[in-house]
Amino acid sequence: MRSWQRWLPGGILASGCLLNTFVVMHRSGPVPLRAPIETVAPQMLGTPGVDQPISDDERRVAGMSSFVLRNYAPATGLPFSIYVGYYDEQHQGKSIHSPKNCLPGSGWEAVQATTVTIQTANGPAVVNRYRIVNEAQSAIVYYWYQGRGRIAHGEFRVKYELLRDAAIYGRTEEALVRIVVPIVHDDVAGADRVATAVAAPLAADVDRVLPRL
């Protein structure tokens, strides 16, 4: 083995430790929203929503600074729900939990995981699309990470950009945005149409309340 190869693992570890120290030193602290999270999407597709509570235990586990969980029941068409969980800063013990890890714990199983492209005011954005089942129930889930001037779906990219922005700007705030539409009578395409129709205006309204980078 060449000498530089023996030193490579240690070098990578040392670099990681230095980066972590740099991130901690340059953290700017909690970053408040520009408007209350409750003002996000009071109605969607012409339908007013009904806010749902989250227990103190669930909030403690999730760790978000503020959130909105809202159900919509249009007079015609499929019902749906939105969730926006905002983290004013992220660090060890307080960071966004990926839905792909949380869904199994709540009894849902992902049977299909893909991505879709939605159109936003800032151009097209790729978001996650899951088809989930729980006994006789099934649903379509769209979710993405939004903050610091961008929308992202890939877990590795999100973590990389979190470290990068913490190091450069001292900023780690971010929101998890999620849409859930039940699949009724096996109409997957219908659920996708609703999720797509909700995604673009929801992304725009979340952008309205998020801090500017």
PDB file of C-alpha atoms in Angstrom:
ATOM      1  CA  MET A   1       0.000   0.000   0.000  1.00  0.00           C
ATOM      2  CA  ARG A   2       1.341   3.428  -0.915  1.00  0.00           C
ATOM      3  CA  SER A   3       2.112   5.744   2.000  1.00  0.00           C
ATOM      4  CA  TRP A   4      -0.507   8.332   1.018  1.00  0.00           C
ATOM      5  CA  GLN A   5      -3.207   5.655   0.974  1.00  0.00           C
ATOM      6  CA  ARG A   6      -2.464   4.743   4.597  1.00  0.00           C
ATOM      7  CA  TRP A   7      -2.936   8.361   5.629  1.00  0.00           C
ATOM      8  CA  LEU A   8      -6.107   8.954   3.582  1.00  0.00           C
ATOM      9  CA  PRO A   9      -8.731   7.742   6.138  1.00  0.00           C
ATOM     10  CA  GLY A  10      -7.158   9.816   8.884  1.00  0.00           C
ATOM     11  CA  GLY A  11      -7.014  12.845   6.610  1.00  0.00           C
ATOM     12  CA  ILE A  12     -10.678  12.542   5.755  1.00  0.00           C
ATOM     13  CA  LEU A  13     -11.611  12.207   9.425  1.00  0.00           C
ATOM     14  CA  ALA A  14      -9.503  15.225  10.371  1.00  0.00           C
ATOM     15  CA  SER A  15     -11.061  17.295   7.582  1.00  0.00           C
ATOM     16  CA  GLY A  16     -14.521  16.352   8.786  1.00  0.00           C
ATOM     17  CA  CYS A  17     -13.677  17.355  12.356  1.00  0.00           C
ATOM     18  CA  LEU A  18     -12.271  20.687  11.191  1.00  0.00           C
ATOM     19  CA  LEU A  19     -15.356  21.362   9.086  1.00  0.00           C
ATOM     20  CA  ASN A  20     -17.652  20.535  12.003  1.00  0.00           C
ATOM     21  CA  THR A  21     -15.693  22.918  14.236  1.00  0.00           C
ATOM     22  CA  PHE A  22     -15.867  25.627  11.578  1.00  0.00           C
ATOM     23  CA  VAL A  23     -19.634  25.167  11.239  1.00  0.00           C
ATOM     24  CA  VAL A  24     -20.176  25.455  14.994  1.00  0.00           C
ATOM     25  CA  MET A  25     -18.003  28.583  15.217  1.00  0.00           C
ATOM     26  CA  HIS A  26     -19.793  30.308  12.362  1.00  0.00           C
ATOM     27  CA  ARG A  27     -23.388  29.460  13.292  1.00  0.00           C
ATOM     28  CA  SER A  28     -25.436  32.648  13.314  1.00  0.00           C
ATOM     29  CA  GLY A  29     -28.169  31.330  15.629  1.00  0.00           C
ATOM     30  CA  PRO A  30     -31.925  30.928  15.074  1.00  0.00           C
ATOM     31  CA  VAL A  31     -33.307  32.672  11.996  1.00  0.00           C
ATOM     32  CA  PRO A  32     -36.954  33.810  12.321  1.00  0.00           C
ATOM     33  CA  LEU A  33     -39.556  33.564   9.606  1.00  0.00           C
ATOM     34  CA  ARG A  34     -40.575  36.694   7.707  1.00  0.00           C
ATOM     35  CA  ALA A  35     -44.238  35.912   8.428  1.00  0.00           C
ATOM     36  CA  PRO A  36     -45.978  33.439  10.760  1.00  0.00           C
ATOM     37  CA  ILE A  37     -46.018  29.865   9.491  1.00  0.00           C
ATOM     38  CA  GLU A  38     -49.804  29.800  10.008  1.00  0.00           C
ATOM     39  CA  THR A  39     -50.193  32.283   7.143  1.00  0.00           C
ATOM     40  CA  VAL A  40     -48.971  29.693   4.637  1.00  0.00           C
ATOM     41  CA  ALA A  41     -51.706  28.466   2.285  1.00  0.00           C
ATOM     42  CA  PRO A  42     -54.843  29.334   4.286  1.00  0.00           C
ATOM     43  CA  GLN A  43     -56.748  27.923   1.349  1.00  0.00           C
ATOM     44  CA  MET A  44     -55.712  25.773  -1.598  1.00  0.00           C
ATOM     45  CA  LEU A  45     -57.569  25.067  -4.837  1.00  0.00           C
ATOM     46  CA  GLY A  46     -60.250  27.476  -3.618  1.00  0.00           C
ATOM     47  CA  THR A  47     -60.850  25.463  -0.441  1.00  0.00           C
ATOM     48  CA  PRO A  48     -60.239  26.718   3.124  1.00  0.00           C
ATOM     49  CA  GLY A  49     -58.240  24.363   5.297  1.00  0.00           C
ATOM     50  CA  VAL A  50     -58.631  23.138   8.865  1.00  0.00           C
ATOM     51  CA  ASP A  51     -55.527  23.166  11.067  1.00  0.00           C
ATOM     52  CA  GLN A  52     -54.636  19.983  12.922  1.00  0.00           C
ATOM     53  CA  PRO A  53     -52.724  19.927  16.220  1.00  0.00           C
ATOM     54  CA  ILE A  54     -49.537  18.005  16.900  1.00  0.00           C
ATOM     55  CA  SER A  55     -48.928  16.704  20.406  1.00  0.00           C
ATOM     56  CA  ASP A  56     -46.113  18.037  22.560  1.00  0.00           C
ATOM     57  CA  ASP A  57     -44.400  14.639  22.413  1.00  0.00           C
ATOM     58  CA  GLU A  58     -44.532  14.610  18.608  1.00  0.00           C
ATOM     59  CA  ARG A  59     -43.190  18.147  18.471  1.00  0.00           C
ATOM     60  CA  ARG A  60     -40.368  17.272  20.824  1.00  0.00           C
ATOM     61  CA  VAL A  61     -39.361  14.293  18.693  1.00  0.00           C
ATOM     62  CA  ALA A  62     -39.668  16.174  15.389  1.00  0.00           C
ATOM     63  CA  GLY A  63     -37.845  19.212  16.774  1.00  0.00           C
ATOM     64  CA  MET A  64     -39.360  21.838  14.476  1.00  0.00           C
ATOM     65  CA  SER A  65     -39.476  25.472  15.585  1.00  0.00           C
ATOM     66  CA  SER A  66     -42.907  26.078  14.067  1.00  0.00           C
ATOM     67  CA  PHE A  67     -45.284  24.206  11.791  1.00  0.00           C
ATOM     68  CA  VAL A  68     -48.599  24.119  10.010  1.00  0.00           C
ATOM     69  CA  LEU A  69     -50.523  20.875   9.445  1.00  0.00           C
ATOM     70  CA  ARG A  70     -53.716  21.528   7.526  1.00  0.00           C
ATOM     71  CA  ASN A  71     -56.421  19.337   5.990  1.00  0.00           C
ATOM     72  CA  TYR A  72     -58.517  20.336   2.986  1.00  0.00           C
ATOM     73  CA  ALA A  73     -61.817  18.814   1.892  1.00  0.00           C
ATOM     74  CA  PRO A  74     -62.971  20.307  -1.437  1.00  0.00           C
ATOM     75  CA  ALA A  75     -66.651  20.102  -2.319  1.00  0.00           C
ATOM     76  CA  THR A  76     -65.588  18.194  -5.415  1.00  0.00           C
ATOM     77  CA  GLY A  77     -62.411  16.220  -5.890  1.00  0.00           C
ATOM     78  CA  LEU A  78     -60.046  14.499  -3.505  1.00  0.00           C
ATOM     79  CA  PRO A  79     -59.193  15.700   0.004  1.00  0.00           C
ATOM     80  CA  PHE A  80     -55.551  16.413   0.786  1.00  0.00           C
ATOM     81  CA  SER A  81     -53.289  17.695   3.526  1.00  0.00           C
ATOM     82  CA  ILE A  82     -50.219  19.888   3.702  1.00  0.00           C
ATOM     83  CA  TYR A  83     -47.463  20.046   6.298  1.00  0.00           C
ATOM     84  CA  VAL A  84     -44.725  22.638   6.597  1.00  0.00           C
ATOM     85  CA  GLY A  85     -42.269  22.166   9.450  1.00  0.00           C
ATOM     86  CA  TYR A  86     -39.755  24.968   9.916  1.00  0.00           C
ATOM     87  CA  TYR A  87     -36.402  24.664  11.682  1.00  0.00           C
ATOM     88  CA  ASP A  88     -34.923  28.059  12.560  1.00  0.00           C
ATOM     89  CA  GLU A  89     -31.537  26.355  12.962  1.00  0.00           C
ATOM     90  CA  GLN A  90     -30.231  22.806  12.712  1.00  0.00           C
ATOM     91  CA  HIS A  91     -27.589  21.100  14.780  1.00  0.00           C
ATOM     92  CA  GLN A  92     -26.942  17.813  16.536  1.00  0.00           C
ATOM     93  CA  GLY A  93     -30.238  16.709  18.087  1.00  0.00           C
ATOM     94  CA  LYS A  94     -32.318  19.270  16.186  1.00  0.00           C
ATOM     95  CA  SER A  95     -32.606  18.626  12.476  1.00  0.00           C
ATOM     96  CA  ILE A  96     -35.178  17.644   9.882  1.00  0.00           C
ATOM     97  CA  HIS A  97     -36.314  14.027   9.974  1.00  0.00           C
ATOM     98  CA  SER A  98     -36.713  12.538   6.507  1.00  0.00           C
ATOM     99  CA  PRO A  99     -40.257  11.283   5.803  1.00  0.00           C
ATOM    100  CA  LYS A 100     -38.815   8.121   4.304  1.00  0.00           C
ATOM    101  CA  ASN A 101     -37.535   7.253   7.778  1.00  0.00           C
ATOM    102  CA  CYS A 102     -40.623   8.440   9.670  1.00  0.00           C
ATOM    103  CA  LEU A 103     -43.339   6.823   7.548  1.00  0.00           C
ATOM    104  CA  PRO A 104     -42.620   3.227   8.612  1.00  0.00           C
ATOM    105  CA  GLY A 105     -42.829   4.265  12.261  1.00  0.00           C
ATOM    106  CA  SER A 106     -46.353   5.572  11.731  1.00  0.00           C
ATOM    107  CA  GLY A 107     -47.542   2.374  10.055  1.00  0.00           C
ATOM    108  CA  TRP A 108     -47.113   3.414   6.424  1.00  0.00           C
ATOM    109  CA  GLU A 109     -44.999   1.522   3.917  1.00  0.00           C
ATOM    110  CA  ALA A 110     -43.527   3.078   0.801  1.00  0.00           C
ATOM    111  CA  VAL A 111     -44.223   0.824  -2.174  1.00  0.00           C
ATOM    112  CA  GLN A 112     -42.918   3.241  -4.796  1.00  0.00           C
ATOM    113  CA  ALA A 113     -40.340   6.026  -4.546  1.00  0.00           C
ATOM    114  CA  THR A 114     -39.686   8.311  -7.508  1.00  0.00           C
ATOM    115  CA  THR A 115     -39.321  12.008  -8.247  1.00  0.00           C
ATOM    116  CA  VAL A 116     -41.467  14.480 -10.169  1.00  0.00           C
ATOM    117  CA  THR A 117     -40.795  17.956 -11.505  1.00  0.00           C
ATOM    118  CA  ILE A 118     -43.015  20.818 -10.415  1.00  0.00           C
ATOM    119  CA  GLN A 119     -43.084  24.295 -11.883  1.00  0.00           C
ATOM    120  CA  THR A 120     -42.317  27.157  -9.506  1.00  0.00           C
ATOM    121  CA  ALA A 121     -41.884  30.894  -9.857  1.00  0.00           C
ATOM    122  CA  ASN A 122     -38.124  30.297  -9.893  1.00  0.00           C
ATOM    123  CA  GLY A 123     -38.300  27.569 -12.531  1.00  0.00           C
ATOM    124  CA  PRO A 124     -38.725  23.794 -12.449  1.00  0.00           C
ATOM    125  CA  ALA A 125     -37.890  21.933  -9.233  1.00  0.00           C
ATOM    126  CA  VAL A 126     -37.550  18.204  -8.624  1.00  0.00           C
ATOM    127  CA  VAL A 127     -39.385  16.846  -5.559  1.00  0.00           C
ATOM    128  CA  ASN A 128     -39.868  13.413  -4.029  1.00  0.00           C
ATOM    129  CA  ARG A 129     -42.943  11.361  -4.894  1.00  0.00           C
ATOM    130  CA  TYR A 130     -43.889   8.357  -2.762  1.00  0.00           C
ATOM    131  CA  ARG A 131     -46.784   5.956  -3.034  1.00  0.00           C
ATOM    132  CA  ILE A 132     -47.535   4.651   0.455  1.00  0.00           C
ATOM    133  CA  VAL A 133     -49.896   2.012   1.875  1.00  0.00           C
ATOM    134  CA  ASN A 134     -51.253   1.192   5.320  1.00  0.00           C
ATOM    135  CA  GLU A 135     -53.498  -1.870   5.260  1.00  0.00           C
ATOM    136  CA  ALA A 136     -56.440  -0.888   3.022  1.00  0.00           C
ATOM    137  CA  GLN A 137     -55.390   2.757   2.722  1.00  0.00           C
ATOM    138  CA  SER A 138     -53.047   4.202   0.140  1.00  0.00           C
ATOM    139  CA  ALA A 139     -51.858   7.694  -0.715  1.00  0.00           C
ATOM    140  CA  ILE A 140     -49.511   9.775  -2.810  1.00  0.00           C
ATOM    141  CA  VAL A 141     -46.933  11.884  -0.969  1.00  0.00           C
ATOM    142  CA  TYR A 142     -44.911  14.736  -2.445  1.00  0.00           C
ATOM    143  CA  TYR A 143     -42.217  16.222  -0.250  1.00  0.00           C
ATOM    144  CA  TRP A 144     -39.164  18.416  -0.496  1.00  0.00           C
ATOM    145  CA  TYR A 145     -36.748  20.544   1.521  1.00  0.00           C
ATOM    146  CA  GLN A 146     -37.000  24.302   1.072  1.00  0.00           C
ATOM    147  CA  GLY A 147     -34.861  27.098   2.389  1.00  0.00           C
ATOM    148  CA  ARG A 148     -31.812  29.290   1.889  1.00  0.00           C
ATOM    149  CA  GLY A 149     -32.943  30.111  -1.642  1.00  0.00           C
ATOM    150  CA  ARG A 150     -33.541  26.654  -3.061  1.00  0.00           C
ATOM    151  CA  ILE A 151     -35.769  23.568  -3.252  1.00  0.00           C
ATOM    152  CA  ALA A 152     -34.055  20.185  -2.952  1.00  0.00           C
ATOM    153  CA  HIS A 153     -35.156  16.560  -2.782  1.00  0.00           C
ATOM    154  CA  GLY A 154     -31.989  14.448  -2.423  1.00  0.00           C
ATOM    155  CA  GLU A 155     -30.955  13.639   1.142  1.00  0.00           C
ATOM    156  CA  PHE A 156     -27.216  13.764   0.374  1.00  0.00           C
ATOM    157  CA  ARG A 157     -27.477  17.079  -1.439  1.00  0.00           C
ATOM    158  CA  VAL A 158     -29.491  18.522   1.439  1.00  0.00           C
ATOM    159  CA  LYS A 159     -26.840  17.470   3.971  1.00  0.00           C
ATOM    160  CA  TYR A 160     -24.010  18.781   1.799  1.00  0.00           C
ATOM    161  CA  GLU A 161     -25.697  22.153   1.304  1.00  0.00           C
ATOM    162  CA  LEU A 162     -26.473  22.347   5.009  1.00  0.00           C
ATOM    163  CA  LEU A 163     -22.768  22.017   5.850  1.00  0.00           C
ATOM    164  CA  ARG A 164     -21.748  24.364   3.046  1.00  0.00           C
ATOM    165  CA  ASP A 165     -24.194  27.134   3.972  1.00  0.00           C
ATOM    166  CA  ALA A 166     -23.389  26.799   7.668  1.00  0.00           C
ATOM    167  CA  ALA A 167     -19.711  27.218   6.877  1.00  0.00           C
ATOM    168  CA  ILE A 168     -20.120  30.089   4.404  1.00  0.00           C
ATOM    169  CA  TYR A 169     -23.139  31.981   5.744  1.00  0.00           C
ATOM    170  CA  GLY A 170     -23.616  30.651   9.274  1.00  0.00           C
ATOM    171  CA  ARG A 171     -27.156  29.663   8.265  1.00  0.00           C
ATOM    172  CA  THR A 172     -28.904  26.299   8.701  1.00  0.00           C
ATOM    173  CA  GLU A 173     -32.618  27.188   8.675  1.00  0.00           C
ATOM    174  CA  GLU A 174     -34.838  25.008   6.486  1.00  0.00           C
ATOM    175  CA  ALA A 175     -38.389  23.754   6.014  1.00  0.00           C
ATOM    176  CA  LEU A 176     -39.758  20.322   5.234  1.00  0.00           C
ATOM    177  CA  VAL A 177     -42.774  20.635   2.935  1.00  0.00           C
ATOM    178  CA  ARG A 178     -45.153  17.702   2.413  1.00  0.00           C
ATOM    179  CA  ILE A 179     -48.395  17.047   0.531  1.00  0.00           C
ATOM    180  CA  VAL A 180     -50.500  13.916   1.097  1.00  0.00           C
ATOM    181  CA  VAL A 181     -53.381  12.920  -1.191  1.00  0.00           C
ATOM    182  CA  PRO A 182     -55.330   9.699  -0.604  1.00  0.00           C
ATOM    183  CA  ILE A 183     -55.760   7.305  -3.510  1.00  0.00           C
ATOM    184  CA  VAL A 184     -59.464   6.592  -3.973  1.00  0.00           C
ATOM    185  CA  HIS A 185     -60.745   3.750  -6.177  1.00  0.00           C
ATOM    186  CA  ASP A 186     -57.174   3.100  -7.340  1.00  0.00           C
ATOM    187  CA  ASP A 187     -57.108   6.474  -9.105  1.00  0.00           C
ATOM    188  CA  VAL A 188     -53.383   7.137  -8.754  1.00  0.00           C
ATOM    189  CA  ALA A 189     -53.381   9.623 -11.634  1.00  0.00           C
ATOM    190  CA  GLY A 190     -56.119  11.634  -9.915  1.00  0.00           C
ATOM    191  CA  ALA A 191     -54.115  11.845  -6.697  1.00  0.00           C
ATOM    192  CA  ASP A 192     -51.061  12.964  -8.674  1.00  0.00           C
ATOM    193  CA  ARG A 193     -53.059  15.696 -10.380  1.00  0.00           C
ATOM    194  CA  VAL A 194     -54.153  17.101  -7.032  1.00  0.00           C
ATOM    195  CA  ALA A 195     -50.640  16.910  -5.569  1.00  0.00           C
ATOM    196  CA  THR A 196     -49.190  18.637  -8.622  1.00  0.00           C
ATOM    197  CA  ALA A 197     -51.840  21.370  -8.521  1.00  0.00           C
ATOM    198  CA  VAL A 198     -51.088  22.035  -4.854  1.00  0.00           C
ATOM    199  CA  ALA A 199     -47.285  21.837  -5.062  1.00  0.00           C
ATOM    200  CA  ALA A 200     -46.528  24.956  -7.116  1.00  0.00           C
ATOM    201  CA  PRO A 201     -48.612  27.495  -5.140  1.00  0.00           C
ATOM    202  CA  LEU A 202     -47.540  25.889  -1.870  1.00  0.00           C
ATOM    203  CA  ALA A 203     -43.846  26.230  -2.755  1.00  0.00           C
ATOM    204  CA  ALA A 204     -44.426  29.881  -3.655  1.00  0.00           C
ATOM    205  CA  ASP A 205     -46.205  30.639  -0.386  1.00  0.00           C
ATOM    206  CA  VAL A 206     -43.560  28.880   1.685  1.00  0.00           C
ATOM    207  CA  ASP A 207     -40.944  30.989  -0.107  1.00  0.00           C
ATOM    208  CA  ARG A 208     -42.898  34.081   0.909  1.00  0.00           C
ATOM    209  CA  VAL A 209     -42.472  33.415   4.635  1.00  0.00           C
ATOM    210  CA  LEU A 210     -38.965  31.929   4.632  1.00  0.00           C
ATOM    211  CA  PRO A 211     -35.971  34.139   5.452  1.00  0.00           C
ATOM    212  CA  ARG A 212     -33.908  35.429   2.555  1.00  0.00           C
ATOM    213  CA  LEU A 213     -30.342  34.184   2.261  1.00  0.00           C
TER     214      LEU A 213
END
